[in-house]
Short mmCIF file of N, CA and C in Angstrom, two decimals:
data_model
loop_
_atom_site.label_atom_id
_atom_site.label_comp_id
_atom_site.label_asym_id
_atom_site.label_seq_id
_atom_site.Cartn_x
_atom_site.Cartn_y
_atom_site.Cartn_z
N UNK A 1 -221.35 -0.98 245.01
CA UNK A 1 -220.55 -1.59 243.98
C UNK A 1 -220.69 -3.10 244.12
N UNK A 2 -221.08 -3.74 243.09
CA UNK A 2 -221.37 -5.16 243.11
C UNK A 2 -220.24 -5.96 242.47
N UNK A 3 -219.79 -7.04 243.18
CA UNK A 3 -218.79 -7.93 242.59
C UNK A 3 -217.40 -7.36 242.54
N UNK A 4 -217.20 -6.15 243.01
CA UNK A 4 -215.86 -5.55 242.98
C UNK A 4 -215.20 -5.65 244.33
N UNK A 5 -214.15 -4.86 244.50
CA UNK A 5 -213.40 -4.87 245.75
C UNK A 5 -214.14 -4.17 246.87
N UNK A 6 -215.16 -3.42 246.57
CA UNK A 6 -215.85 -2.66 247.59
C UNK A 6 -217.05 -3.37 248.17
N UNK A 7 -217.08 -4.72 248.15
CA UNK A 7 -218.21 -5.46 248.70
C UNK A 7 -218.32 -5.20 250.19
N UNK A 8 -219.53 -5.21 250.68
CA UNK A 8 -219.76 -4.99 252.10
C UNK A 8 -219.29 -6.17 252.92
N UNK A 9 -219.18 -5.98 254.24
CA UNK A 9 -218.70 -7.01 255.13
C UNK A 9 -219.62 -8.22 255.16
N UNK A 10 -220.89 -8.04 254.96
CA UNK A 10 -221.83 -9.15 255.02
C UNK A 10 -221.93 -9.92 253.72
N UNK A 11 -221.24 -9.50 252.69
CA UNK A 11 -221.34 -10.16 251.39
C UNK A 11 -220.56 -11.46 251.37
N UNK A 12 -221.06 -12.40 250.57
CA UNK A 12 -220.32 -13.66 250.39
C UNK A 12 -219.10 -13.40 249.53
N UNK A 13 -218.00 -13.93 249.94
CA UNK A 13 -216.76 -13.71 249.19
C UNK A 13 -216.59 -14.84 248.19
N UNK A 14 -216.31 -14.51 246.96
CA UNK A 14 -216.11 -15.51 245.92
C UNK A 14 -214.69 -16.03 245.96
N UNK A 15 -214.54 -17.32 245.74
CA UNK A 15 -213.20 -17.90 245.68
C UNK A 15 -212.64 -17.69 244.29
N UNK A 16 -211.38 -17.35 244.23
CA UNK A 16 -210.69 -17.17 242.96
C UNK A 16 -210.30 -18.55 242.45
N UNK A 17 -210.81 -18.97 241.30
CA UNK A 17 -210.49 -20.31 240.80
C UNK A 17 -209.01 -20.48 240.45
N UNK A 18 -208.28 -19.38 240.35
CA UNK A 18 -206.86 -19.47 240.02
C UNK A 18 -205.97 -19.43 241.25
N UNK A 19 -206.57 -19.32 242.43
CA UNK A 19 -205.81 -19.28 243.68
C UNK A 19 -205.30 -20.68 243.99
N UNK A 20 -204.00 -20.88 243.98
CA UNK A 20 -203.40 -22.20 244.19
C UNK A 20 -202.76 -22.34 245.57
N UNK A 21 -203.14 -21.48 246.49
CA UNK A 21 -202.51 -21.54 247.80
C UNK A 21 -203.11 -22.61 248.70
N UNK A 22 -204.27 -23.14 248.34
CA UNK A 22 -204.90 -24.16 249.17
C UNK A 22 -205.49 -25.23 248.27
N UNK A 23 -205.29 -26.48 248.69
CA UNK A 23 -205.85 -27.60 247.93
C UNK A 23 -206.91 -28.24 248.80
N UNK A 24 -208.12 -28.31 248.28
CA UNK A 24 -209.22 -28.91 249.03
C UNK A 24 -209.55 -30.24 248.39
N UNK A 25 -209.13 -31.31 249.00
CA UNK A 25 -209.38 -32.63 248.45
C UNK A 25 -208.15 -33.50 248.62
N UNK A 26 -208.13 -34.59 247.92
CA UNK A 26 -207.00 -35.53 248.01
C UNK A 26 -206.34 -35.65 246.65
N UNK A 27 -205.04 -35.77 246.70
CA UNK A 27 -204.31 -36.05 245.47
C UNK A 27 -204.52 -37.51 245.11
N UNK A 28 -204.48 -37.83 243.84
CA UNK A 28 -204.66 -39.23 243.46
C UNK A 28 -203.51 -40.08 244.00
N UNK A 29 -203.84 -41.29 244.43
CA UNK A 29 -202.83 -42.20 244.96
C UNK A 29 -202.27 -43.03 243.82
N UNK A 30 -200.96 -43.04 243.71
CA UNK A 30 -200.30 -43.83 242.68
C UNK A 30 -199.83 -45.13 243.30
N UNK A 31 -200.03 -46.21 242.60
CA UNK A 31 -199.63 -47.51 243.12
C UNK A 31 -198.59 -48.12 242.20
N UNK A 32 -197.51 -48.55 242.81
CA UNK A 32 -196.45 -49.24 242.11
C UNK A 32 -196.17 -50.52 242.88
N UNK A 33 -196.09 -51.62 242.20
CA UNK A 33 -195.81 -52.89 242.86
C UNK A 33 -194.35 -53.24 242.65
N UNK A 34 -193.64 -53.42 243.75
CA UNK A 34 -192.23 -53.80 243.72
C UNK A 34 -192.14 -55.20 244.33
N UNK A 35 -191.62 -56.13 243.56
CA UNK A 35 -191.65 -57.53 243.98
C UNK A 35 -190.34 -58.05 244.55
N UNK A 36 -189.24 -57.43 244.21
CA UNK A 36 -187.95 -57.95 244.64
C UNK A 36 -187.12 -56.84 245.28
N UNK A 37 -186.12 -57.21 246.08
CA UNK A 37 -185.22 -56.18 246.63
C UNK A 37 -184.54 -55.37 245.52
N UNK A 38 -184.23 -56.00 244.40
CA UNK A 38 -183.59 -55.26 243.31
C UNK A 38 -184.53 -54.20 242.74
N UNK A 39 -185.81 -54.53 242.60
CA UNK A 39 -186.78 -53.54 242.12
C UNK A 39 -186.92 -52.39 243.11
N UNK A 40 -186.89 -52.72 244.39
CA UNK A 40 -186.97 -51.69 245.42
C UNK A 40 -185.75 -50.77 245.36
N UNK A 41 -184.57 -51.34 245.20
CA UNK A 41 -183.35 -50.54 245.09
C UNK A 41 -183.39 -49.66 243.83
N UNK A 42 -183.90 -50.21 242.73
CA UNK A 42 -184.00 -49.43 241.49
C UNK A 42 -184.98 -48.27 241.64
N UNK A 43 -186.02 -48.44 242.46
CA UNK A 43 -187.03 -47.40 242.64
C UNK A 43 -186.60 -46.31 243.62
N UNK A 44 -185.54 -46.54 244.37
CA UNK A 44 -185.12 -45.59 245.40
C UNK A 44 -185.00 -44.15 244.91
N UNK A 45 -184.33 -43.87 243.80
CA UNK A 45 -184.24 -42.47 243.37
C UNK A 45 -185.61 -41.82 243.12
N UNK A 46 -186.56 -42.58 242.63
CA UNK A 46 -187.89 -42.04 242.38
C UNK A 46 -188.64 -41.78 243.68
N UNK A 47 -188.43 -42.65 244.67
CA UNK A 47 -189.07 -42.48 245.96
C UNK A 47 -188.52 -41.28 246.72
N UNK A 48 -187.23 -41.04 246.55
CA UNK A 48 -186.58 -39.92 247.24
C UNK A 48 -186.71 -38.61 246.47
N UNK A 49 -186.81 -38.71 245.17
CA UNK A 49 -186.84 -37.50 244.35
C UNK A 49 -185.46 -37.08 243.89
N UNK A 50 -184.44 -37.86 244.18
CA UNK A 50 -183.07 -37.61 243.73
C UNK A 50 -182.29 -38.91 243.83
N UNK A 51 -181.12 -38.93 243.22
CA UNK A 51 -180.27 -40.13 243.27
C UNK A 51 -179.27 -39.97 244.40
N UNK A 52 -179.39 -40.78 245.45
CA UNK A 52 -178.44 -40.66 246.56
C UNK A 52 -177.07 -41.22 246.17
N UNK A 53 -176.05 -40.52 246.57
CA UNK A 53 -174.68 -40.97 246.33
C UNK A 53 -173.91 -40.87 247.64
N UNK A 54 -173.07 -41.86 247.89
CA UNK A 54 -172.32 -41.92 249.16
C UNK A 54 -173.26 -41.68 250.33
N UNK A 55 -174.36 -42.42 250.35
CA UNK A 55 -175.42 -42.18 251.33
C UNK A 55 -175.88 -43.45 252.02
N UNK A 56 -176.32 -43.25 253.25
CA UNK A 56 -177.06 -44.27 253.97
C UNK A 56 -178.49 -43.74 254.08
N UNK A 57 -179.45 -44.56 253.66
CA UNK A 57 -180.84 -44.13 253.55
C UNK A 57 -181.72 -45.13 254.29
N UNK A 58 -182.69 -44.62 255.04
CA UNK A 58 -183.71 -45.45 255.65
C UNK A 58 -185.07 -44.98 255.15
N UNK A 59 -185.93 -45.93 254.81
CA UNK A 59 -187.29 -45.63 254.37
C UNK A 59 -188.27 -46.38 255.26
N UNK A 60 -189.24 -45.66 255.81
CA UNK A 60 -190.25 -46.27 256.69
C UNK A 60 -191.30 -46.98 255.85
N UNK A 61 -191.76 -48.11 256.34
CA UNK A 61 -192.85 -48.85 255.70
C UNK A 61 -194.00 -48.95 256.69
N UNK A 62 -195.19 -48.76 256.17
CA UNK A 62 -196.41 -48.87 256.97
C UNK A 62 -197.31 -49.90 256.30
N UNK A 63 -198.01 -50.67 257.11
CA UNK A 63 -198.93 -51.67 256.57
C UNK A 63 -200.30 -51.05 256.41
N UNK A 64 -200.87 -51.16 255.23
CA UNK A 64 -202.21 -50.67 254.97
C UNK A 64 -202.95 -51.74 254.19
N UNK A 65 -203.88 -52.40 254.86
CA UNK A 65 -204.67 -53.46 254.22
C UNK A 65 -203.78 -54.56 253.65
N UNK A 66 -202.73 -54.92 254.37
CA UNK A 66 -201.85 -55.99 253.92
C UNK A 66 -200.87 -55.58 252.84
N UNK A 67 -200.83 -54.31 252.52
CA UNK A 67 -199.90 -53.80 251.50
C UNK A 67 -198.97 -52.79 252.14
N UNK A 68 -197.70 -52.93 251.84
CA UNK A 68 -196.73 -52.00 252.38
C UNK A 68 -196.84 -50.64 251.71
N UNK A 69 -196.76 -49.59 252.50
CA UNK A 69 -196.77 -48.22 252.00
C UNK A 69 -195.53 -47.51 252.51
N UNK A 70 -194.92 -46.72 251.65
CA UNK A 70 -193.76 -45.95 252.07
C UNK A 70 -194.20 -44.78 252.92
N UNK A 71 -193.40 -44.51 253.93
CA UNK A 71 -193.63 -43.35 254.78
C UNK A 71 -192.44 -42.42 254.63
N UNK A 72 -191.95 -41.93 255.75
CA UNK A 72 -190.84 -41.00 255.74
C UNK A 72 -189.55 -41.64 255.27
N UNK A 73 -188.64 -40.80 254.84
CA UNK A 73 -187.31 -41.24 254.44
C UNK A 73 -186.29 -40.35 255.12
N UNK A 74 -185.14 -40.93 255.43
CA UNK A 74 -184.05 -40.17 256.06
C UNK A 74 -182.74 -40.56 255.39
N UNK A 75 -181.85 -39.59 255.24
CA UNK A 75 -180.59 -39.82 254.55
C UNK A 75 -179.45 -39.09 255.25
N UNK A 76 -178.31 -39.75 255.33
CA UNK A 76 -177.07 -39.14 255.80
C UNK A 76 -175.95 -39.58 254.87
N UNK A 77 -174.93 -38.77 254.75
CA UNK A 77 -173.75 -39.18 254.02
C UNK A 77 -173.04 -40.28 254.79
N UNK A 78 -172.42 -41.19 254.08
CA UNK A 78 -171.66 -42.26 254.75
C UNK A 78 -170.40 -41.64 255.34
N UNK A 79 -170.22 -41.73 256.66
CA UNK A 79 -169.02 -41.18 257.26
C UNK A 79 -167.76 -41.84 256.69
N UNK A 80 -166.73 -41.05 256.48
CA UNK A 80 -165.48 -41.56 255.92
C UNK A 80 -164.80 -42.54 256.88
N UNK A 81 -164.94 -42.30 258.17
CA UNK A 81 -164.31 -43.16 259.17
C UNK A 81 -165.32 -44.17 259.71
N UNK A 82 -164.93 -45.43 259.70
CA UNK A 82 -165.79 -46.48 260.25
C UNK A 82 -166.04 -46.26 261.75
N UNK A 83 -165.19 -45.49 262.41
CA UNK A 83 -165.39 -45.18 263.83
C UNK A 83 -166.67 -44.38 264.06
N UNK A 84 -167.15 -43.68 263.03
CA UNK A 84 -168.34 -42.84 263.14
C UNK A 84 -169.62 -43.55 262.69
N UNK A 85 -169.51 -44.77 262.19
CA UNK A 85 -170.67 -45.46 261.63
C UNK A 85 -171.75 -45.74 262.67
N UNK A 86 -171.37 -46.15 263.87
CA UNK A 86 -172.37 -46.47 264.89
C UNK A 86 -173.20 -45.24 265.23
N UNK A 87 -172.55 -44.11 265.46
CA UNK A 87 -173.27 -42.87 265.80
C UNK A 87 -174.16 -42.42 264.64
N UNK A 88 -173.67 -42.54 263.41
CA UNK A 88 -174.46 -42.13 262.25
C UNK A 88 -175.69 -43.02 262.08
N UNK A 89 -175.53 -44.33 262.25
CA UNK A 89 -176.66 -45.25 262.13
C UNK A 89 -177.71 -44.97 263.20
N UNK A 90 -177.26 -44.72 264.42
CA UNK A 90 -178.17 -44.42 265.52
C UNK A 90 -178.92 -43.12 265.26
N UNK A 91 -178.21 -42.09 264.83
CA UNK A 91 -178.82 -40.79 264.53
C UNK A 91 -179.87 -40.91 263.42
N UNK A 92 -179.53 -41.64 262.37
CA UNK A 92 -180.43 -41.78 261.23
C UNK A 92 -181.71 -42.52 261.64
N UNK A 93 -181.57 -43.64 262.34
CA UNK A 93 -182.73 -44.42 262.77
C UNK A 93 -183.60 -43.61 263.73
N UNK A 94 -182.99 -42.96 264.69
CA UNK A 94 -183.74 -42.16 265.66
C UNK A 94 -184.49 -41.03 264.96
N UNK A 95 -183.85 -40.36 264.03
CA UNK A 95 -184.50 -39.26 263.31
C UNK A 95 -185.70 -39.72 262.51
N UNK A 96 -185.58 -40.86 261.84
CA UNK A 96 -186.70 -41.37 261.04
C UNK A 96 -187.87 -41.79 261.93
N UNK A 97 -187.58 -42.52 262.99
CA UNK A 97 -188.65 -43.02 263.86
C UNK A 97 -189.34 -41.87 264.59
N UNK A 98 -188.59 -40.95 265.17
CA UNK A 98 -189.23 -39.85 265.91
C UNK A 98 -189.97 -38.91 264.95
N UNK A 99 -189.44 -38.69 263.77
CA UNK A 99 -190.15 -37.87 262.78
C UNK A 99 -191.45 -38.52 262.35
N UNK A 100 -191.42 -39.83 262.16
CA UNK A 100 -192.64 -40.56 261.79
C UNK A 100 -193.67 -40.50 262.92
N UNK A 101 -193.21 -40.63 264.16
CA UNK A 101 -194.12 -40.57 265.30
C UNK A 101 -194.77 -39.19 265.41
N UNK A 102 -194.01 -38.14 265.15
CA UNK A 102 -194.57 -36.79 265.19
C UNK A 102 -195.69 -36.62 264.16
N UNK A 103 -195.58 -37.34 263.05
CA UNK A 103 -196.61 -37.28 262.01
C UNK A 103 -197.71 -38.32 262.27
N UNK A 104 -197.63 -39.03 263.39
CA UNK A 104 -198.69 -39.93 263.80
C UNK A 104 -198.63 -41.34 263.27
N UNK A 105 -197.51 -41.75 262.71
CA UNK A 105 -197.43 -43.11 262.16
C UNK A 105 -196.04 -43.69 262.38
N UNK A 106 -195.89 -44.43 263.46
CA UNK A 106 -194.61 -45.10 263.74
C UNK A 106 -194.39 -46.18 262.67
N UNK A 107 -193.20 -46.27 262.12
CA UNK A 107 -192.95 -47.30 261.09
C UNK A 107 -193.11 -48.70 261.66
N UNK A 108 -193.64 -49.59 260.84
CA UNK A 108 -193.75 -50.98 261.23
C UNK A 108 -192.52 -51.76 260.77
N UNK A 109 -191.93 -51.28 259.69
CA UNK A 109 -190.69 -51.84 259.17
C UNK A 109 -189.88 -50.70 258.59
N UNK A 110 -188.60 -50.95 258.43
CA UNK A 110 -187.71 -49.96 257.80
C UNK A 110 -186.85 -50.69 256.79
N UNK A 111 -186.69 -50.07 255.63
CA UNK A 111 -185.79 -50.60 254.61
C UNK A 111 -184.54 -49.74 254.62
N UNK A 112 -183.38 -50.39 254.65
CA UNK A 112 -182.10 -49.68 254.67
C UNK A 112 -181.41 -49.82 253.32
N UNK A 113 -180.83 -48.73 252.87
CA UNK A 113 -180.06 -48.71 251.62
C UNK A 113 -178.71 -48.09 251.90
N UNK A 114 -177.69 -48.65 251.29
CA UNK A 114 -176.36 -48.04 251.29
C UNK A 114 -176.00 -47.81 249.83
N UNK A 115 -175.69 -46.59 249.50
CA UNK A 115 -175.42 -46.23 248.11
C UNK A 115 -174.01 -45.63 248.03
N UNK A 116 -173.11 -46.36 247.37
CA UNK A 116 -171.76 -45.84 247.19
C UNK A 116 -171.13 -46.51 245.98
N UNK A 117 -170.60 -45.69 245.10
CA UNK A 117 -169.91 -46.20 243.92
C UNK A 117 -168.54 -46.74 244.32
N UNK A 118 -168.06 -47.75 243.63
CA UNK A 118 -166.72 -48.27 243.94
C UNK A 118 -165.64 -47.21 243.69
N UNK A 119 -164.64 -47.23 244.55
CA UNK A 119 -163.48 -46.37 244.35
C UNK A 119 -162.65 -46.95 243.20
N UNK A 120 -161.70 -46.19 242.72
CA UNK A 120 -160.85 -46.68 241.62
C UNK A 120 -160.18 -47.99 242.02
N UNK A 121 -160.35 -49.00 241.18
CA UNK A 121 -159.75 -50.30 241.44
C UNK A 121 -160.56 -51.20 242.36
N UNK A 122 -161.72 -50.73 242.82
CA UNK A 122 -162.56 -51.50 243.73
C UNK A 122 -163.77 -52.04 242.96
N UNK A 123 -164.20 -53.23 243.28
CA UNK A 123 -165.37 -53.82 242.62
C UNK A 123 -166.63 -53.55 243.45
N UNK A 124 -167.78 -53.74 242.85
CA UNK A 124 -169.04 -53.59 243.57
C UNK A 124 -169.12 -54.56 244.75
N UNK A 125 -168.64 -55.77 244.55
CA UNK A 125 -168.64 -56.77 245.63
C UNK A 125 -167.76 -56.30 246.79
N UNK A 126 -166.62 -55.69 246.49
CA UNK A 126 -165.75 -55.19 247.55
C UNK A 126 -166.42 -54.05 248.33
N UNK A 127 -167.16 -53.20 247.62
CA UNK A 127 -167.91 -52.13 248.31
C UNK A 127 -168.92 -52.76 249.25
N UNK A 128 -169.63 -53.78 248.76
CA UNK A 128 -170.63 -54.45 249.58
C UNK A 128 -170.00 -55.03 250.85
N UNK A 129 -168.86 -55.69 250.69
CA UNK A 129 -168.19 -56.29 251.85
C UNK A 129 -167.67 -55.21 252.81
N UNK A 130 -167.15 -54.12 252.25
CA UNK A 130 -166.61 -53.04 253.08
C UNK A 130 -167.72 -52.36 253.89
N UNK A 131 -168.92 -52.23 253.29
CA UNK A 131 -170.02 -51.55 253.96
C UNK A 131 -170.92 -52.48 254.78
N UNK A 132 -170.65 -53.78 254.72
CA UNK A 132 -171.47 -54.74 255.47
C UNK A 132 -171.55 -54.39 256.96
N UNK A 133 -170.45 -54.02 257.63
CA UNK A 133 -170.56 -53.65 259.05
C UNK A 133 -171.47 -52.43 259.28
N UNK A 134 -171.49 -51.49 258.34
CA UNK A 134 -172.38 -50.34 258.46
C UNK A 134 -173.84 -50.77 258.32
N UNK A 135 -174.12 -51.67 257.40
CA UNK A 135 -175.50 -52.15 257.27
C UNK A 135 -175.95 -52.86 258.54
N UNK A 136 -175.05 -53.60 259.17
CA UNK A 136 -175.36 -54.27 260.43
C UNK A 136 -175.65 -53.25 261.52
N UNK A 137 -174.88 -52.18 261.58
CA UNK A 137 -175.11 -51.13 262.58
C UNK A 137 -176.46 -50.45 262.35
N UNK A 138 -176.83 -50.25 261.08
CA UNK A 138 -178.14 -49.66 260.77
C UNK A 138 -179.26 -50.59 261.23
N UNK A 139 -179.10 -51.88 260.97
CA UNK A 139 -180.10 -52.87 261.37
C UNK A 139 -180.26 -52.89 262.90
N UNK A 140 -179.15 -52.88 263.61
CA UNK A 140 -179.19 -52.89 265.07
C UNK A 140 -179.79 -51.60 265.63
N UNK A 141 -179.50 -50.47 264.99
CA UNK A 141 -180.07 -49.18 265.45
C UNK A 141 -181.59 -49.19 265.30
N UNK A 142 -182.07 -49.73 264.20
CA UNK A 142 -183.54 -49.82 264.00
C UNK A 142 -184.14 -50.80 264.99
N UNK A 143 -183.49 -51.95 265.18
CA UNK A 143 -183.98 -52.95 266.12
C UNK A 143 -184.00 -52.43 267.54
N UNK A 144 -183.02 -51.59 267.88
CA UNK A 144 -183.00 -50.99 269.20
C UNK A 144 -184.19 -50.07 269.47
N UNK A 145 -184.83 -49.63 268.39
CA UNK A 145 -186.03 -48.79 268.50
C UNK A 145 -187.30 -49.61 268.27
N UNK A 146 -187.15 -50.93 268.29
CA UNK A 146 -188.27 -51.87 268.10
C UNK A 146 -188.93 -51.74 266.73
N UNK A 147 -188.12 -51.47 265.74
CA UNK A 147 -188.65 -51.42 264.36
C UNK A 147 -187.85 -52.40 263.54
#
């Protein structure tokens, strides 16, 4: 029987062109240029694939030919108690760096985002001031890992 299921063991097996279980090749690389911190913050939902809310997010950056490339991302909910911020920042930074190392690329830089809508009667500036100590803890946690 030729070309059917009863091919002999020595026969060449044909690949099914509709088989999508394996991709042989490279996906096209998309390039987006972000020039300001505001543009980077606006792009965050697209980079993550969802809109983070009440979240602390770290994104790894890698240098490739003088151009920054995004690597891994890590996210945790912002703890309700400021007493838990140090532990959360440390956990988030450690998870991102060790995960990146397992994939063979330690981050050269990390971008930190804090995403939280103002509570009733609170302004965006007040949220920024309230979360400033958390951003400092995130910065120190990354610096403690030499990133």
